[in-house]
Short mmCIF file of C-alpha atoms and ligand atoms in Angstrom, two decimals:
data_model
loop_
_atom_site.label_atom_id
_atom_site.label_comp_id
_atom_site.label_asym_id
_atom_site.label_seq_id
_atom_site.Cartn_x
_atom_site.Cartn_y
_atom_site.Cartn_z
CA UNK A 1 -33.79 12.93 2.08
CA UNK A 2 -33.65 12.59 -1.79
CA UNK A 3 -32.50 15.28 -3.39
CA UNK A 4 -32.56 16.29 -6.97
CA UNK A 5 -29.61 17.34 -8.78
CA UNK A 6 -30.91 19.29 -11.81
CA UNK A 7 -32.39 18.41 -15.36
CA UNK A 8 -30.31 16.91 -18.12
CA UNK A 9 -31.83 17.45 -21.50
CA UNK A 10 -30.69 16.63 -24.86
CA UNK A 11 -31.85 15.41 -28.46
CA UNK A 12 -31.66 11.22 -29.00
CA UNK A 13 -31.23 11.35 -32.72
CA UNK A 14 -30.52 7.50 -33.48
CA UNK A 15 -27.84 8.75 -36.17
CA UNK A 16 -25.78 9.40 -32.68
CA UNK A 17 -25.50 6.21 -31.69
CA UNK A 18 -24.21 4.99 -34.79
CA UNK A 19 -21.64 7.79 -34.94
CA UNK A 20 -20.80 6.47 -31.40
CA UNK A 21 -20.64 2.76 -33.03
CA UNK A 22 -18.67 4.06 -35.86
CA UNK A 23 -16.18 6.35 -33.55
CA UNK A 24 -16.91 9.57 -35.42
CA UNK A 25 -17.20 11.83 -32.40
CA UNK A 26 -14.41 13.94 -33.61
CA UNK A 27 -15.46 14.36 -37.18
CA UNK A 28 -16.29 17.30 -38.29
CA UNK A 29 -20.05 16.82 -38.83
CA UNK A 30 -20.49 15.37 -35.42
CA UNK A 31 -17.82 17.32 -32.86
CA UNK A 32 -19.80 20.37 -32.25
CA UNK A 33 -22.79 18.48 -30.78
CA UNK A 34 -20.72 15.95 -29.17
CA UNK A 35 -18.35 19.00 -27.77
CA UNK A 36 -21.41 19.96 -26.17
CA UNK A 37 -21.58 17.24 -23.74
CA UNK A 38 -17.97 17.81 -22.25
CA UNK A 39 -19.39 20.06 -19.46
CA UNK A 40 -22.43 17.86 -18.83
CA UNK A 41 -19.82 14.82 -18.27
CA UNK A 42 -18.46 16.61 -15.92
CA UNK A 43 -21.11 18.00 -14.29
CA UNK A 44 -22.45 14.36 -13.96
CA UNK A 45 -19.23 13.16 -12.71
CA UNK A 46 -19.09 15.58 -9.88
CA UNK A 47 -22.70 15.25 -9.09
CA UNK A 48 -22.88 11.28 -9.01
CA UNK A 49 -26.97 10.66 -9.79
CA UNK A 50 -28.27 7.42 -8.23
CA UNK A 51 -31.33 6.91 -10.06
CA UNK A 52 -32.56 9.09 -13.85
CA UNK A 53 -36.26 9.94 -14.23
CA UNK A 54 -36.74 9.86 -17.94
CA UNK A 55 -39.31 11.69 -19.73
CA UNK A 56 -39.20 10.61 -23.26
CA UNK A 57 -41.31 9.01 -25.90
CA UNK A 58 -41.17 5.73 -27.74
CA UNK A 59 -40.78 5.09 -31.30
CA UNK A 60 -42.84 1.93 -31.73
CA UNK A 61 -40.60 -0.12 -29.68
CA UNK A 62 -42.49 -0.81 -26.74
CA UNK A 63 -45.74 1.18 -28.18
CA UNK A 64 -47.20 0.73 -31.21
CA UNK A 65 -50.27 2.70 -33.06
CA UNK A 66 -52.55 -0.09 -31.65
CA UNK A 67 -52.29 0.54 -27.98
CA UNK A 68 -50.21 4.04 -27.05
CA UNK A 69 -50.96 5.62 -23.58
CA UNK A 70 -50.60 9.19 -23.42
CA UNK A 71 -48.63 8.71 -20.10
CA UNK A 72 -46.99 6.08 -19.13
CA UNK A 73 -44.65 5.25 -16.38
CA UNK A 74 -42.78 2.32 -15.99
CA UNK A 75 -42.27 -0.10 -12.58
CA UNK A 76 -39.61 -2.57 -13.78
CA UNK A 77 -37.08 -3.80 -12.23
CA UNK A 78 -34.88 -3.69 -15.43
CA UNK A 79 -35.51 -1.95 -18.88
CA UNK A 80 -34.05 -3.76 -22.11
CA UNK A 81 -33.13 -2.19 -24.98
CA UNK A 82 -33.62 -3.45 -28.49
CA UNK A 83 -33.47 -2.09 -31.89
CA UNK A 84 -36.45 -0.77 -33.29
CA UNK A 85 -35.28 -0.43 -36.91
CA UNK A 86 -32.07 1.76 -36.99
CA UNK A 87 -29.52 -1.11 -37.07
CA UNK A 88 -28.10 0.55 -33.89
CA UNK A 89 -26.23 -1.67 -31.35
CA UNK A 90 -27.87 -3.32 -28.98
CA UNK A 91 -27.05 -1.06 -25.25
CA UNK A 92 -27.05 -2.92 -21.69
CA UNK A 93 -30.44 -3.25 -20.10
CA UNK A 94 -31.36 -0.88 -17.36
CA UNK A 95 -31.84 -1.32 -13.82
CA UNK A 96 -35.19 -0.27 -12.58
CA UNK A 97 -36.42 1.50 -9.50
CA UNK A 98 -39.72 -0.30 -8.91
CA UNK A 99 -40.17 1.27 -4.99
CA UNK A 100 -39.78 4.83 -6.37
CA UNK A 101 -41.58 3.77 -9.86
CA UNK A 102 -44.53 3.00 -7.84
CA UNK A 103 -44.39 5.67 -4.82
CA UNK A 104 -44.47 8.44 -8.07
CA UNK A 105 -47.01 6.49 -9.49
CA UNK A 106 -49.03 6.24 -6.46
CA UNK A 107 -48.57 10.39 -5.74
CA UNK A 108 -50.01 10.60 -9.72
CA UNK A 109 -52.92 8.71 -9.80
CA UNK A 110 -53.90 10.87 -6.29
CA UNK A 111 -53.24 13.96 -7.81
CA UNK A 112 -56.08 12.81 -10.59
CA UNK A 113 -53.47 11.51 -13.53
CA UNK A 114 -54.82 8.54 -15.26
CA UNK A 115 -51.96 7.02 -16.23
CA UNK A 116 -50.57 3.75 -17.59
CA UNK A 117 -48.33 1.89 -15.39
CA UNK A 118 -45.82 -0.65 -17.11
CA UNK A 119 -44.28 -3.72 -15.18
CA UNK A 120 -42.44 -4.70 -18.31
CA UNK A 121 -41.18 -2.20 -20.65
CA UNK A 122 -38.37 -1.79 -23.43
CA UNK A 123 -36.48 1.33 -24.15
CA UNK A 124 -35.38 2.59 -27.67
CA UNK A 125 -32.91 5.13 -28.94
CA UNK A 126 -34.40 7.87 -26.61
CA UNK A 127 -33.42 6.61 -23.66
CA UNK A 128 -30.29 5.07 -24.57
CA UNK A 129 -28.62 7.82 -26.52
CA UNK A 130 -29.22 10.33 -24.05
CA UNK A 131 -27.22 8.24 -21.32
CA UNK A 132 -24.26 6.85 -24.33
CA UNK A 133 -23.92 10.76 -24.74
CA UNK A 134 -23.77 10.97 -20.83
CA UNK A 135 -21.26 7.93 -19.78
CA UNK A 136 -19.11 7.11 -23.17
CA UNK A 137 -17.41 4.62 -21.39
CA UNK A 138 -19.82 2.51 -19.24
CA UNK A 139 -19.57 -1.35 -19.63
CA UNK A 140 -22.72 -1.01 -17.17
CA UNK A 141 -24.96 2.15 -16.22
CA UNK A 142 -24.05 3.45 -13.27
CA UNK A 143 -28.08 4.68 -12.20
CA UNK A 144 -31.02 3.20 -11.74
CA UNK A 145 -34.29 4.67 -14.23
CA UNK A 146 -37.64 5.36 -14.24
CA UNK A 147 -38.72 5.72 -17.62
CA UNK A 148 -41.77 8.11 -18.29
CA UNK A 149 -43.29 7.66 -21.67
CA UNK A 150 -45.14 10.51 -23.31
CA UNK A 151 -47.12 10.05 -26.38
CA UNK A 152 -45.73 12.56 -28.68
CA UNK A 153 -46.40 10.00 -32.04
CA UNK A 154 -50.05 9.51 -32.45
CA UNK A 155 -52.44 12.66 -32.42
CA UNK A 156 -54.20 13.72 -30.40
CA UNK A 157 -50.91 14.62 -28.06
CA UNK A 158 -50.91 15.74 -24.22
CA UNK A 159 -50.95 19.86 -24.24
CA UNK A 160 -47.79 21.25 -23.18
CA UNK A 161 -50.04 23.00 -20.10
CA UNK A 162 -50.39 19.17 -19.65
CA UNK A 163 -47.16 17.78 -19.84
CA UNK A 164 -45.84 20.93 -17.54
CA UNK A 165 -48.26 19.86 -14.84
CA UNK A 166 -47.18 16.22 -15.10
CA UNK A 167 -43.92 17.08 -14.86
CA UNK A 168 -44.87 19.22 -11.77
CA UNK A 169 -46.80 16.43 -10.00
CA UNK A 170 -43.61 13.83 -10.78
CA UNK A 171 -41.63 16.38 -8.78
CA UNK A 172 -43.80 16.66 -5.79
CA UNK A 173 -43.52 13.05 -6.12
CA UNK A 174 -39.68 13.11 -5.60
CA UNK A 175 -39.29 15.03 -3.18
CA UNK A 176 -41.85 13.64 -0.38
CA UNK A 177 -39.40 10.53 -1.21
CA UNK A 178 -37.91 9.19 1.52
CA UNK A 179 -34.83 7.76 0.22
CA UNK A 180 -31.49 9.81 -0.12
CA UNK A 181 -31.08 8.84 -3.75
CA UNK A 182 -29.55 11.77 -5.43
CA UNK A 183 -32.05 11.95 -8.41
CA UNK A 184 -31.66 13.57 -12.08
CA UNK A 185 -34.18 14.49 -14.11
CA UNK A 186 -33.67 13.97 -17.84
CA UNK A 187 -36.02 15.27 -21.14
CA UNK A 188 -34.75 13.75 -24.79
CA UNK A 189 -36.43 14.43 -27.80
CA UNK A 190 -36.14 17.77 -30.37
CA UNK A 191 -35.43 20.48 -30.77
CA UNK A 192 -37.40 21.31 -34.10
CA UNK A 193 -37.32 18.59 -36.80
CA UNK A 194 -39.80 16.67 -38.95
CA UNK A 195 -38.90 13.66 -40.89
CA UNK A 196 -41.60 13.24 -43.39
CA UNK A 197 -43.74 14.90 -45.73
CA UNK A 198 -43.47 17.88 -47.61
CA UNK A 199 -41.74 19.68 -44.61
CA UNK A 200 -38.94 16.83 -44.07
CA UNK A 201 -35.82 18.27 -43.06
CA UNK A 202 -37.72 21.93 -41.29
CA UNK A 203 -36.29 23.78 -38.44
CA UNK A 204 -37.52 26.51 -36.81
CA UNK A 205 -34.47 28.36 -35.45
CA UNK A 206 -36.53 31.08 -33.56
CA UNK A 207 -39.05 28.66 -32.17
CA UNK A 208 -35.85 26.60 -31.03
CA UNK A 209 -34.36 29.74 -29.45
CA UNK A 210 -37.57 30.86 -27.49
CA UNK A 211 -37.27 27.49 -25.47
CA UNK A 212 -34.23 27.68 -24.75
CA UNK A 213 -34.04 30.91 -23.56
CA UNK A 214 -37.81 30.48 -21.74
CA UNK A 215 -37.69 26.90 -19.84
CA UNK A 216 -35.04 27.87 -17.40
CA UNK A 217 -37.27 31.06 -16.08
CA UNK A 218 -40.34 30.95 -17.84
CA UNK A 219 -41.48 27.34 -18.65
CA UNK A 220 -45.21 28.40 -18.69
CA UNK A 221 -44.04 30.61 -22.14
CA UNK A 222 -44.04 26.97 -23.65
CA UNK A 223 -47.58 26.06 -22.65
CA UNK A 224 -49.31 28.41 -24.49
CA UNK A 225 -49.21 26.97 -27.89
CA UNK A 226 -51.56 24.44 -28.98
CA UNK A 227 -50.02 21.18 -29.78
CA UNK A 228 -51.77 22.21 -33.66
CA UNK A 229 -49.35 25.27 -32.95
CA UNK A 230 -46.37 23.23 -31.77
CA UNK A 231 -46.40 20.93 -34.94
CA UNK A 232 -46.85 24.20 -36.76
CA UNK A 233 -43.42 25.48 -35.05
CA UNK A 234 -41.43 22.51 -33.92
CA UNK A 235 -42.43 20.12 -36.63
CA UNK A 236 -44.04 16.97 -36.67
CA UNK A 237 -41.21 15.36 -34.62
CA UNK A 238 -40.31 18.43 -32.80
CA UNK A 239 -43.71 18.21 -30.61
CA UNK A 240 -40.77 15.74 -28.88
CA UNK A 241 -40.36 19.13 -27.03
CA UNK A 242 -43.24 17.96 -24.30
CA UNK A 243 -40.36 15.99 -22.98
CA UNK A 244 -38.76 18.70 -22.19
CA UNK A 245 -41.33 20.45 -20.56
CA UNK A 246 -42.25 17.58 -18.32
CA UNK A 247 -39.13 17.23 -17.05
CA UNK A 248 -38.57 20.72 -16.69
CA UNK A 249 -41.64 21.09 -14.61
CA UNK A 250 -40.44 17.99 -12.55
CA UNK A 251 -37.51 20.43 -11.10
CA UNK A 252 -39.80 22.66 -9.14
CA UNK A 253 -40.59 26.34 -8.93
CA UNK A 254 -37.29 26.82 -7.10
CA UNK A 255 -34.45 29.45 -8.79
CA UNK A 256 -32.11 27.51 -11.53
CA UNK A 257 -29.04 28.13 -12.39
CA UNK A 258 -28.02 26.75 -16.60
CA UNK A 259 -24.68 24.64 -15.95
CA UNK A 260 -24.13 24.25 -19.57
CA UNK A 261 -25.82 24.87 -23.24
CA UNK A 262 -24.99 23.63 -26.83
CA UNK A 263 -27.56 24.22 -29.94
CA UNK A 264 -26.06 22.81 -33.41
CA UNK A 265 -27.84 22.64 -36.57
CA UNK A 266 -28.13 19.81 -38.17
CA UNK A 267 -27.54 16.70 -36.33
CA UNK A 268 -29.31 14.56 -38.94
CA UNK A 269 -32.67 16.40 -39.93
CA UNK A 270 -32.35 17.70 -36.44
CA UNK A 271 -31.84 20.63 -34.79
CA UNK A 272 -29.78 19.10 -31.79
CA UNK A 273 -29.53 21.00 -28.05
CA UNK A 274 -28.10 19.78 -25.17
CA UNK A 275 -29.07 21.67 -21.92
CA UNK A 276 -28.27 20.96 -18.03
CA UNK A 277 -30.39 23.06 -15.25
CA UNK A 278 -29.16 22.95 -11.87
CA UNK A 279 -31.16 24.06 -8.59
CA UNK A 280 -29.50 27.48 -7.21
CA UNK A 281 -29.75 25.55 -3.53
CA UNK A 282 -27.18 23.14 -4.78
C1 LIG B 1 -34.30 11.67 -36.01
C2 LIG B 1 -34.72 12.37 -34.90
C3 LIG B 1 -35.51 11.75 -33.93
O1 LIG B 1 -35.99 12.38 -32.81
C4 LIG B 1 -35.87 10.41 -34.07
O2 LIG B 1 -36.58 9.84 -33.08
C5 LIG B 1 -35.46 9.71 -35.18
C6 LIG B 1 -34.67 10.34 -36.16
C7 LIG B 1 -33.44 12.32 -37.05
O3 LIG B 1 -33.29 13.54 -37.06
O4 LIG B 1 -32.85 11.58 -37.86
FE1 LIG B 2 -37.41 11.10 -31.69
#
């Protein structure tokens, strides 16, 4: 039987990956974020993940204003990457998981979500920082994804109540899979930042602190705000937190236990986290 190994989550800023390209991991600015990833290294070296189900959103890479699903889940058998306007190096393609792509795809469209299914699809700097930050010295990723695209760009947004029951229904998805993949979940995006406007550069410290103390035990403390409310807390970019919650939901109802936490402002205009759940079973 598959079995999942536990929720990886962790902010994609692009300005990562082009510390990574310029080797500045130990500077100053950058070390306590990257720090934070020692123990999830680790924890993913021990744990050995087959296959990463991605909840993330795109930046206009593979989406753009004129068509943008709220939900979409892709069934490739390989994912490029390409630069969608941050000059960052160009990362290794995926490999896909088109039998499990379409068996969660199959268990969400029965349990009543209308969502977009994607044969081809690129990834940008939220899926591939994530997994630089995870395996620093891959030539070639050593799992299989299934990306899961949440529109967190173009108003109006999934709810968080939303995005936790998605998350949910992608679990029950995983585990009536018959494989023995070990399977990671993964949520990139936030914590609270906004890019633009009048509020550029805002972070919401408490806000950031409430889900990171909440999704562990309490992920249904997240769904209560609006997504109005979450743009009000988290800023515009921070509503990237619906990842998050998606994936968090994706783990179950089971006890978790927090392998490792790191919160570090700023990475960029970003209040950066990096958080790992594991189930207590495991
Ligand atoms: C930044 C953060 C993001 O989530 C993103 O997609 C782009 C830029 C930033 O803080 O620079
Ligand atoms: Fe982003």
């Amino acid at each position: 039987m598959a079995q999942i190994i536990g929720g990886y989550f962790t902010s994609h800023v692009p300005g990562i990956g082009a510390a990574i390209a310029r080797d500045q991991q130990q500077e100053a600015y950058w070390r306590p974020f990257f720090d934070g990833l020692i123990p999830v290294r680790q924890w993913l070296s021990v744990q050995q993940p087959d296959v990463a189900v991605v909840f993330y959103n795109d930046h206009g890479l593979n989406f753009f204003l004129d068509k943008l699903p709220t939900f979409a889940v892709g069934a490739a058998a390989s994912y490029a990457n390409a630069d969608e306007g941050w000059g960052l190096p160009v990362q290794p393609a995926f490999r896909g998981f088109p039998e499990l792509s379409w068996h969660i795809i199959e268990s969400l469209v029965e349990a009543e979500f209308d969502i977009t299914l994607c044969q081809q699809m690129n990834v940008d700097h939220a899926v591939v920082v994530p997994f630089q930050l995870a395996y620093p010295q891959a030539k070639a990723w050593p799992l299989r994804i299934v990306p899961i695209a949440i529109n967190t760009v173009q108003h109006p947004l999934p709810s968080a109540k939303r995005c936790l029951a998605l998350g949910r229904a992608v679990g029950k998805a995983l585990r009536s899979w018959q494989g023995s993949e070990r399977i990671l979940v993964m949520g990139t995006g936030g914590l609270s930042h906004q890019l633009e406007g009048e509020r550029a550069g805002y972070i919401n410290n408490a806000y950031d602190l409430f889900c990171l103390d909440n999704i562990k035990d309490n992920p249904g403390a997240l769904t209560h705000h609006s997504t109005v409310d979450l743009v009000e807390l988290a800023g515009t970019q921070g509503v990237e937190i619906l990842n998050w919650i998606a994936a968090r939901g994706a783990l179950g109802d089971g006890p978790l236990r927090q392998q490792s936490r790191n919160y570090h402002i700023p990475i960029s205009n970003t209040a950066a986290a990096t958080l790992v759940l594991e189930p207590l079973g495991n």
